[in-house]
Coordinates of C-alpha atoms and ligand atoms in Angstrom, one line a residue:
X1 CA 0.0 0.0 0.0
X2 CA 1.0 3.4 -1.0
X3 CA 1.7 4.9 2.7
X4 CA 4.3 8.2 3.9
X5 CA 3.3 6.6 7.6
X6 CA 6.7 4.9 7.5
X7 CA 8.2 4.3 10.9
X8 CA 12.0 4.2 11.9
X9 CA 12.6 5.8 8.0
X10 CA 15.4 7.8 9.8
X11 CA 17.1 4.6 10.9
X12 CA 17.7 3.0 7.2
X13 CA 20.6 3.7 5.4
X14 CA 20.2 5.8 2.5
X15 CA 20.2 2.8 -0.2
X16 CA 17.1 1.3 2.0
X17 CA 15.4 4.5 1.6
X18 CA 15.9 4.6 -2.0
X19 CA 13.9 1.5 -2.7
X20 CA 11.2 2.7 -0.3
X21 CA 10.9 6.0 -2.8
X22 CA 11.1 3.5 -5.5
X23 CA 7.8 1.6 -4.4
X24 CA 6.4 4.4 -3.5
X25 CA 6.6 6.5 -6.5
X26 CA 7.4 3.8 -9.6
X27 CA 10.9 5.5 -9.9
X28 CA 12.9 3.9 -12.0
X29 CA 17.0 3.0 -11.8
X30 CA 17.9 6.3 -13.4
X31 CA 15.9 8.5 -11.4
X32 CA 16.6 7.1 -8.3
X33 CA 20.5 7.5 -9.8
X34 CA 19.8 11.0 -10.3
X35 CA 18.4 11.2 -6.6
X36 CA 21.1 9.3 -5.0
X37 CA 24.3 11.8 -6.2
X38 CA 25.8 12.6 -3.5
X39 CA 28.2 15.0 -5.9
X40 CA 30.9 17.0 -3.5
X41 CA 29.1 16.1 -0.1
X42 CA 29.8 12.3 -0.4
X43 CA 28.8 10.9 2.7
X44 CA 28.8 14.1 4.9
X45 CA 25.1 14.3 3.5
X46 CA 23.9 11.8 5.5
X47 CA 25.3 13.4 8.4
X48 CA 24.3 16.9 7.6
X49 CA 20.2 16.4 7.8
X50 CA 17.6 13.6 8.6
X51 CA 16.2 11.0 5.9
X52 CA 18.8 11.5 3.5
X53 CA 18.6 9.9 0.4
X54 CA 20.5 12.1 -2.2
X55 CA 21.5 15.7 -3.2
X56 CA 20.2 18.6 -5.0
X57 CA 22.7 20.7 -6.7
X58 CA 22.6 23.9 -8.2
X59 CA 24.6 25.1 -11.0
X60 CA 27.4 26.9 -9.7
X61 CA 28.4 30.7 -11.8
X62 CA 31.4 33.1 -11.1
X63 CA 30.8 36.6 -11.2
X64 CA 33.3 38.5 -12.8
X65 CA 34.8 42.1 -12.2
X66 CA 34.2 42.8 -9.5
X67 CA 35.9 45.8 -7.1
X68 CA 35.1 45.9 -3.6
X69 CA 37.0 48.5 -1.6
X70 CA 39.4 48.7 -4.0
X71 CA 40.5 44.9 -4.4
X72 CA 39.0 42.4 -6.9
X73 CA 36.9 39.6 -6.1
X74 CA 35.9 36.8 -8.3
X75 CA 32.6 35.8 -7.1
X76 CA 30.8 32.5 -6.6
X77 CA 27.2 31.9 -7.6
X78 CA 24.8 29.0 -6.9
X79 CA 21.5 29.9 -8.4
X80 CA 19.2 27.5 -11.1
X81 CA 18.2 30.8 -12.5
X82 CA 19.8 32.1 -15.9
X83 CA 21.2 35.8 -16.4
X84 CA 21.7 36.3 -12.9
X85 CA 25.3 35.6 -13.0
X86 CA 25.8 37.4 -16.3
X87 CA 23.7 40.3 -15.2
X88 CA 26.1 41.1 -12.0
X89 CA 29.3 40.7 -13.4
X90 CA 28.1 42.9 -16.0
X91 CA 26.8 45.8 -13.4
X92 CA 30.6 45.3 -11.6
X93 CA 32.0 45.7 -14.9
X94 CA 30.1 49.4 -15.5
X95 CA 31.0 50.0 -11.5
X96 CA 34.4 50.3 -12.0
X97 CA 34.2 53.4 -14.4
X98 CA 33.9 54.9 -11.2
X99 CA 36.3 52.9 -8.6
X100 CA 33.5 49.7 -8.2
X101 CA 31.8 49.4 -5.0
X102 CA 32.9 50.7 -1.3
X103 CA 31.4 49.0 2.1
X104 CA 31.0 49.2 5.6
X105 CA 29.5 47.0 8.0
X106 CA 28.5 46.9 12.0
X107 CA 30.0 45.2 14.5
X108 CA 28.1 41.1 14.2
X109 CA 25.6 41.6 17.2
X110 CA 22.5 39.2 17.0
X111 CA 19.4 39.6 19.2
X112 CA 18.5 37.0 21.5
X113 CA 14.6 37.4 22.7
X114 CA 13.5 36.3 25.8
X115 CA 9.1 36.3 26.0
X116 CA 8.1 36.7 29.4
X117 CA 4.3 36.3 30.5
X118 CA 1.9 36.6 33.1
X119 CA 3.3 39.2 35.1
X120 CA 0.9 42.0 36.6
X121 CA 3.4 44.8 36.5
X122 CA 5.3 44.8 33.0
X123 CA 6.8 47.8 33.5
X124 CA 8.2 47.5 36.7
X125 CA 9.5 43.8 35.8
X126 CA 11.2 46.0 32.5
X127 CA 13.2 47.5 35.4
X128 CA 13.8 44.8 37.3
X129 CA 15.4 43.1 34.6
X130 CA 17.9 46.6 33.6
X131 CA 18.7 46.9 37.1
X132 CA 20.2 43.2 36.9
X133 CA 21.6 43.9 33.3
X134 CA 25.1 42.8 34.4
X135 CA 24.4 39.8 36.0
X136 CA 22.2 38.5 33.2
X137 CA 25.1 39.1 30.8
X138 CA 27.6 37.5 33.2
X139 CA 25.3 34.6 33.1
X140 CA 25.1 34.6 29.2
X141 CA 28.7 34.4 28.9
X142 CA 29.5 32.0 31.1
X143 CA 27.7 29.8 28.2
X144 CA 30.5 30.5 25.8
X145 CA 33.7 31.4 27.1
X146 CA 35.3 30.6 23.6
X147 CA 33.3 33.4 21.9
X148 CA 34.6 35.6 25.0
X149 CA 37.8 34.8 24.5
X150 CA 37.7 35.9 20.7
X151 CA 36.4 39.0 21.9
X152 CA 32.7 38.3 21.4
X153 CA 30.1 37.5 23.9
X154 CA 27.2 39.7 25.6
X155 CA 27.2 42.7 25.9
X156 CA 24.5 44.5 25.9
X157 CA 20.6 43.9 27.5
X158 CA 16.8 45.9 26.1
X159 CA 14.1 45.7 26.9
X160 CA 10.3 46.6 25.8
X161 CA 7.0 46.2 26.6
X162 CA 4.6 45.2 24.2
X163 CA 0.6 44.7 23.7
X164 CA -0.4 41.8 22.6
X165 CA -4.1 39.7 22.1
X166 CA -2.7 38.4 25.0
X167 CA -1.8 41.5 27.1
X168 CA 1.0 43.2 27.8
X169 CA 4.6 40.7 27.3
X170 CA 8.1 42.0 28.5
X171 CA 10.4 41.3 25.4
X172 CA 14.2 41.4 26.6
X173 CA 16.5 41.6 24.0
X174 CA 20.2 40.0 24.7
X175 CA 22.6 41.4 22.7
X176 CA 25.2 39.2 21.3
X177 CA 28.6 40.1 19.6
X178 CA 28.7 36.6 17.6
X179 CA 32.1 37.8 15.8
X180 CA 32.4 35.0 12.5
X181 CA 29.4 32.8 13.4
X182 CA 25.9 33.1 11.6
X183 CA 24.7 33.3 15.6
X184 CA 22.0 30.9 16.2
X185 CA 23.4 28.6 18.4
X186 CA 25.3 30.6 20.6
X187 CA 22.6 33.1 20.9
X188 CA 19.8 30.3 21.4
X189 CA 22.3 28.6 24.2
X190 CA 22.7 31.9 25.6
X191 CA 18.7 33.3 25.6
X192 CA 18.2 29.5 27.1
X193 CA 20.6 29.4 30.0
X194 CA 19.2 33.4 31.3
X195 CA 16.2 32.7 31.5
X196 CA 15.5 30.9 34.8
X197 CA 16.7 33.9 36.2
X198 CA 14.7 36.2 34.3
X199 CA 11.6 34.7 35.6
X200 CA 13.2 34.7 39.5
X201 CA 13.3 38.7 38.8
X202 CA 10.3 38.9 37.4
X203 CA 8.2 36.6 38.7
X204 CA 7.1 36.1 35.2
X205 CA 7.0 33.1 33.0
X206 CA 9.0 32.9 30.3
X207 CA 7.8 31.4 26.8
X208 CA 10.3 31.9 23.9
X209 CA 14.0 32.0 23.9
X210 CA 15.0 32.5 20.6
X211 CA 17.5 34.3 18.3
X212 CA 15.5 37.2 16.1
X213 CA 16.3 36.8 12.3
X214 CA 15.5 40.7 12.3
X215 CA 19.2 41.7 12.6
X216 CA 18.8 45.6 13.0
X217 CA 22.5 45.5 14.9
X218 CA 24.5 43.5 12.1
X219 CA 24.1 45.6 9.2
X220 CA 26.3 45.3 6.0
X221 CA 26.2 48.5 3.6
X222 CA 27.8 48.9 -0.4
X223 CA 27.8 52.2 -2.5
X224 CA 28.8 52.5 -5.9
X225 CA 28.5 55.4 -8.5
X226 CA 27.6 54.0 -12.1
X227 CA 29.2 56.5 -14.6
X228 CA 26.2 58.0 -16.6
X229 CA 27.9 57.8 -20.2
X230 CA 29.0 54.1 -18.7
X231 CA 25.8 52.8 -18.6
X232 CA 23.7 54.6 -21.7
X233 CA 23.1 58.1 -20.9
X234 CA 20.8 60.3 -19.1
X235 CA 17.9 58.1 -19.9
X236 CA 19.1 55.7 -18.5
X237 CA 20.1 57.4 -15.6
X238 CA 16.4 58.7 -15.6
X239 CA 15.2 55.6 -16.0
X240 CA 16.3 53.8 -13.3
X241 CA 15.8 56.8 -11.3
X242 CA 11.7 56.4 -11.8
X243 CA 11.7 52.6 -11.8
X244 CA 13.3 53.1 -8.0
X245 CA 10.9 55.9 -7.3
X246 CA 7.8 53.3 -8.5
X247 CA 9.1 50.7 -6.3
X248 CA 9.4 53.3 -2.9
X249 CA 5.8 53.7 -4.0
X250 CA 4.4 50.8 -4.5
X251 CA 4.2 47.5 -2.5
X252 CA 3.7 45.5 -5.6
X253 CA 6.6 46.5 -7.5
X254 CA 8.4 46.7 -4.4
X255 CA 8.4 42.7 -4.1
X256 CA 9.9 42.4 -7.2
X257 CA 12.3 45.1 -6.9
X258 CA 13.7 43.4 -3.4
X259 CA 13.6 39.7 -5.3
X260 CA 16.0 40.9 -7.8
X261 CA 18.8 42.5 -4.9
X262 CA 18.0 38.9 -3.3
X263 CA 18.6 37.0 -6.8
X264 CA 22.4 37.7 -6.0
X265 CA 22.2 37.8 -2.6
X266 CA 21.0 34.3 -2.0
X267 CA 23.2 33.0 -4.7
X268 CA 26.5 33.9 -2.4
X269 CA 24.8 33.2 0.1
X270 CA 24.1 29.3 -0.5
X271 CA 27.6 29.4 -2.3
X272 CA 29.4 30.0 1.0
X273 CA 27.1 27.1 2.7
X274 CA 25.2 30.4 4.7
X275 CA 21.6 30.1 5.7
X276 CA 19.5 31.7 3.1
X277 CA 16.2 31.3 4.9
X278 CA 17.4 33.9 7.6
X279 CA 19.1 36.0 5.3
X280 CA 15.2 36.4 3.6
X281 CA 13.8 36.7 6.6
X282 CA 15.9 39.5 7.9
X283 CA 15.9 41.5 4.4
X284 CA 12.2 41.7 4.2
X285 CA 11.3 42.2 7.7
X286 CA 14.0 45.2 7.3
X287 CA 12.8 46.3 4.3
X288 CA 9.4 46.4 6.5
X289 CA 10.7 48.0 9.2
X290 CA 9.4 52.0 9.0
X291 CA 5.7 50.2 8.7
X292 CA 5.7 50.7 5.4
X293 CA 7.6 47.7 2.5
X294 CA 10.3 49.6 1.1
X295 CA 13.4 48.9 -1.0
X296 CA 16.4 48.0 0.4
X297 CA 18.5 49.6 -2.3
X298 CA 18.1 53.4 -3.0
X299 CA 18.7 55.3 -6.0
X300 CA 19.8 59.1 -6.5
X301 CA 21.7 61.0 -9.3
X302 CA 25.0 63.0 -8.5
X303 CA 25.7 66.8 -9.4
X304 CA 27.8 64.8 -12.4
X305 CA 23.9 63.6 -13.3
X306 CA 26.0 59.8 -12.6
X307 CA 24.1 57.2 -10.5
X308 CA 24.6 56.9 -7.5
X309 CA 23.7 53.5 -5.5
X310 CA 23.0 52.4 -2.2
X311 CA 22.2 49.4 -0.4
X312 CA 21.7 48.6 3.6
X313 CA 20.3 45.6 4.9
X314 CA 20.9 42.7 8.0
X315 CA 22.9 39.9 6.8
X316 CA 24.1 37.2 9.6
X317 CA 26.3 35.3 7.8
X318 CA 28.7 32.7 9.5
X319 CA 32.7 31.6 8.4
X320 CA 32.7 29.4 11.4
X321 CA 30.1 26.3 12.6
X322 CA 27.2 25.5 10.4
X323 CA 27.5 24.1 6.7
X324 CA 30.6 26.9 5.7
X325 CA 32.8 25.2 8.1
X326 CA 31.8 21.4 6.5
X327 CA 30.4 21.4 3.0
X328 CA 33.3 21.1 1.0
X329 CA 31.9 23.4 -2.3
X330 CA 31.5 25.8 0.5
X331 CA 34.7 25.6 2.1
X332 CA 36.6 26.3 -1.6
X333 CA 34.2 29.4 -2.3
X334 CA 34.6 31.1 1.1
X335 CA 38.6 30.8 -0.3
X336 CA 37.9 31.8 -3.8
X337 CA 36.6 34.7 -1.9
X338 CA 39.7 35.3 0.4
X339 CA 37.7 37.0 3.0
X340 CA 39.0 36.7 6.7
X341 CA 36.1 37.3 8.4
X342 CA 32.2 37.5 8.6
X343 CA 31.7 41.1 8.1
X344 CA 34.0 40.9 5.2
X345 CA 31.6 38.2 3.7
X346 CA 28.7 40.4 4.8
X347 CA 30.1 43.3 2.8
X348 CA 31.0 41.6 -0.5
X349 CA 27.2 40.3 -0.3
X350 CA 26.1 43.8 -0.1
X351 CA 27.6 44.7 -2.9
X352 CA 26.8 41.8 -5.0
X353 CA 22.7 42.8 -4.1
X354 CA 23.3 46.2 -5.3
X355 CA 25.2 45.1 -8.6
X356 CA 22.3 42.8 -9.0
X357 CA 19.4 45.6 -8.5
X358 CA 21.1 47.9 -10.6
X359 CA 21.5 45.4 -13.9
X360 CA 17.9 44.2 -12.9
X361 CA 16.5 48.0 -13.5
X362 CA 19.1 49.0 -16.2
X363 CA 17.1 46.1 -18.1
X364 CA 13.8 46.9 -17.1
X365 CA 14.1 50.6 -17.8
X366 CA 15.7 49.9 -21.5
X367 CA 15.3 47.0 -23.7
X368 CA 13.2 45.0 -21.2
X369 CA 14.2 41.8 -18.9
X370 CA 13.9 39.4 -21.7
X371 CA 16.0 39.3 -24.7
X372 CA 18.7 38.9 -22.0
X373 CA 17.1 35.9 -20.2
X374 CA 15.5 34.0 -23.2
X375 CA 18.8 32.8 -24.8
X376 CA 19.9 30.8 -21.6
X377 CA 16.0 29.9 -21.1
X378 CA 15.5 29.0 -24.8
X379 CA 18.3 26.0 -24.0
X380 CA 16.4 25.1 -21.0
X381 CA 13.2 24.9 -22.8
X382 CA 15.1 23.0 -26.3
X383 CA 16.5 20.7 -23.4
X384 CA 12.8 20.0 -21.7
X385 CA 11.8 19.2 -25.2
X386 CA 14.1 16.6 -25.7
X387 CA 16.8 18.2 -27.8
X388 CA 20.5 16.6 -27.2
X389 CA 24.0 17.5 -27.9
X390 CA 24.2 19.9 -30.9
X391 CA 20.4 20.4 -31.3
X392 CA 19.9 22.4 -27.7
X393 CA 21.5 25.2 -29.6
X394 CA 20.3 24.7 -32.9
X395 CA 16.7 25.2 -30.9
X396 CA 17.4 27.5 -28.8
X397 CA 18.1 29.4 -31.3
X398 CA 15.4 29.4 -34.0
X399 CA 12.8 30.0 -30.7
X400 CA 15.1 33.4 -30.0
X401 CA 15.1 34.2 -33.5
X402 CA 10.9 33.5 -33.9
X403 CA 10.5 35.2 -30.0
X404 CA 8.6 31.8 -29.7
X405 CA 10.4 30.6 -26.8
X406 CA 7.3 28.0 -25.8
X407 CA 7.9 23.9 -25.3
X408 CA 5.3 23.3 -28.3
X409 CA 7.3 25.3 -30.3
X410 CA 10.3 23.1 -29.4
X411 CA 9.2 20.2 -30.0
X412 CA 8.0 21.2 -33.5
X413 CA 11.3 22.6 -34.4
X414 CA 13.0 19.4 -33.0
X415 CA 10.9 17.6 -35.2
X416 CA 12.0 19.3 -38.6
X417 CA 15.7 18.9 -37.2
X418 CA 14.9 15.4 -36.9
X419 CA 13.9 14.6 -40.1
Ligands
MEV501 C1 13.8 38.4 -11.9 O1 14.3 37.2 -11.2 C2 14.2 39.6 -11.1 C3 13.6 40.9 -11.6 O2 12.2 40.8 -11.8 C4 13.9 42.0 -10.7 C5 13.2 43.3 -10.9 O3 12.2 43.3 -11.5 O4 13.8 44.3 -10.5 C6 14.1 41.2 -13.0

C-alpha cells in the first residue's frame, strides 16, 4: 500500500530509503541515480540532515569584475536561474568606471529574545530586569567562554513592553557580539541558559528564547556610483531613477524590486554554505521595518547627473560552525573569496545585491528583462523538449530568433531537425 506513515525511516541507510521512494513512487533506476548523487558532499550528506537519500545541486556561476574597496573579487554563484550571473558581473564591470563598490559593516551583534508572560506589572518587571543587566550578561557568557575569549560574547541587554491579544509581554533583548558565526546557536544557548533567572526577577514566566532573524544591529552597507555615459546616458540614468521611485511607492513592484537584490544575494549566500532562509527573513522584515515595504537599495543621481547606488540591509552570515565550516563546495568558495572574516563576507554580499538591483532596473528601464534571459531559457526549454548534444542550440536558437520561446514550439522545431 502506497503509505508516507513509514516508521523508523530515519534509521535505514540511505540505499534502503531509496527503494522505499522507489515503491512508493514507480521510480525507475535512473531517477533514483539521479536522486542518490551525492556530488561534492559524499557521505557528509547523510550526516548533515535527517532522511537523506540524495542531493540537489545547483549550478554553480562566477561573477566577474568585480571591485570591492578597491580589491578584486571573483565571485561564486549558486543559483538555477539564468542571467543572474551574467547580469552582476556585468553591473561590476560598468562600476568600476567609477572605482567599483565601497562598504562598511556593524559590528556582528544578534538579538536574543527572551518572552516573558503573566506578570501584573510589566513595566516595573522591564526595570527589574535593567537593574540586573550585568548579571544576566555575566550569566550569558558563562555559556561561551570561547566566543569571549575571541572578543565576542554579551554585551548589551533591552528591553520593551509590548501589547499583545494576550496582554501586555516583557520582550528582553540580549545582545550578542557573535564575531564569525551566523549566531543561532550561541545566541539560542545563551537566551536558554538566562532565563530561569529572568523569571526569578520577574516573577514572570518565560515562553520563547529565541534568536530574532530581524538583525537591525549586524548591518552590512555597499555604494557605488555607475558613470552616466557608462551605462547609456541620461535616460538611463532617468530611468532607473523612476523605476526606483515606483518601487518606494508601490508594494507591488516593491516585491519584485527586493527579489532581484535577493537573486544575487541568495546566490553567495548558498555558495558559501550560509543560511539563506534567515538571510530572507531578515531582508524583508528590514525592508518592512518604518511600517511601510520599502526597497532596500536606494537610487539618487549625483551633481555629475552619474548614478549613485546604495544598499543597507541585516545579513548574519557565518565563516565558522554551520555548513561553511563542513560542506566542501563551500569551504573552496569562502577561499575563492579570500575573505577573513564575517563582516567581510557580509560586505561583498552587499555589494553583489546592489550590482544585481542595478543590472535588474538598467534592463527593465531599456530593452526590457527578456531578450537577456530567453537565450539561456531558450536551452532550458530545447532541453525540456528533448533536444541533445548539438540540437539544444540549434533550438534555442530558432525560438530566440521567432521570440517563440514555448515547449510546443520546441518540439516542433526538434521535429524538422529530426527529419
Ligand atoms: C527576476 O528574477 C528579477 C527581476 O524581476 C527584478 C526586478 O524586476 O527588479 C528582473
Amino acid at each position: 500500500m502506497r503509505t508516507s506513515n513509514i516508521s523508523g525511516f530515519y534509521k535505514l541507510a540511505s540505499a534502503e530509503r531509496l527503494k522505499i521512494l522507489q515503491a512508493f513512487a514507480g521510480l525507475n533506476e535512473d531517477e533514483l541515480a539521479v536522486l542518490s548523487m551525492k556530488g561534492a558532499l559524499d557521505e557528509l550528506a547523510d550526516r548533515m540532515i535527517e532522511n537523506v537519500v540524495g542531493t540537489m545541486p545547483l549550478p554553480l556561476g562566477i561573477a566577474t569584475h568585480f571591485m570591492i574597496n578597491e580589491m578584486d573579487y571573483l565571485i561564486p554563484m549558486a543559483i538555477e536561474e539564468p542571467s543572474v550571473v551574467a547580469a552582476a558581473s556585468n553591473a561590476a564591470k560598468m562600476a568600476r568606471a567609477r572605482g567599483g563598490f565601497y562598504t562598511s559593516s556593524t559590528e556582528p551583534v544578534m538579538i536574543g529574545q527572551i518572552q516573558v508572560t503573566k506578570l501584573s506589572d510589566p513595566s516595573a518587571a522591564k526595570f527589574t530586569v535593567l537593574e540586573h543587566k550585568t548579571a544576566i550578561l555575566e550569566l550569558a557568557n558563562r555559556c561561551d567562554p570561547v566566543l569571549v575569549k575571541l572578543g565576542g560574547g554579551a554585551i548589551d541587554v533591552d528591553v520593551r513592553v509590548i501589547a499583545t491579544d494576550s496582554g501586555p509581554q516583557v520582550i528582553l533583548h540580549l545582545l550578542v557580539n557573535v564575531k564569525d558565526a551566523m549566531g543561532a546557536n550561541a545566541v539560542n544557548t545563551m537566551a536558554e541558559s538566562v532565563a530561569p533567572f529572568v523569571e526569578e526577577l520577574t516573577g514572570g514566566t518565560v515562553n520563547l528564547r529565541i534568536i530574532s532573524n530581524l538583525a537591525t544591529h549586524r548591518l552590512a552597507r555597499a555604494k557605488a556610483v555607475f558613470a552616466r555615459d557608462e551605462i547609456g546616458g541620461e535616460a538611463v540614468v532617468e530611468g532607473i531613477l523612476s523605476a526606483y521611485h515606483f518601487a518606494k511607492a508601490d508594494p507591488f513592484r516593491c516585491a519584485t524590486h527586493n527579489k532581484g537584490i535577493m537573486n544575487g544575494i541568495d546566490a553567495v549566500v548558498i555558495a558559501t554554505g550560509n543560511d539563506f532562509r534567515a538571510v530572507e527573513a531578515g531582508a524583508h522584515a528590514y525592508a518592512s521595518i518604518t511600517g511601510r515595504y520599502l526597497p532596500l537599495t536606494c537610487w539618487e543621481k549625483s551633481s555629475e547627473g552619474d548614478l549613485v547606488g546604495t544598499i543597507e540591509l541585516p545579513l548574519a552570515l557565518g565563516l565558522v560552525g554551520g555548513a561553511t565550516t563542513t560542506h566542501p563546495t563551500a569551504k573552496v568558495n569562502v577561499k575563492l573569496l579570500g575573505v577573513r572574516t564575517a563582516n567581510e563576507l557580509a560586505e561583498i554580499i552587499a555589494a553583489v545585491g546592489l550590482a544585481q538591483n542595478f543590472a535588474a532596473l538598467r534592463a527593465l528601464a531599456t530593452e526590457g528583462i527578456q531578450r537577456g534571459h530567453m537565450s539561456l531559457h531558450a536551452r532550458n526549454v530545447a532541453v525540456a523538449a528533448g533536444a541533445t548534444g548539438d540540437r539544444i542550440e540549434r533550438v534555442a536558437e530558432i525560438l530566440v530568433k521567432e521570440r517563440k520561446v514555448r515547449l510546443d514550439r520546441a518540439k516542433e522545431v526538434l521535429e524538422t531537425l529530426l527529419q
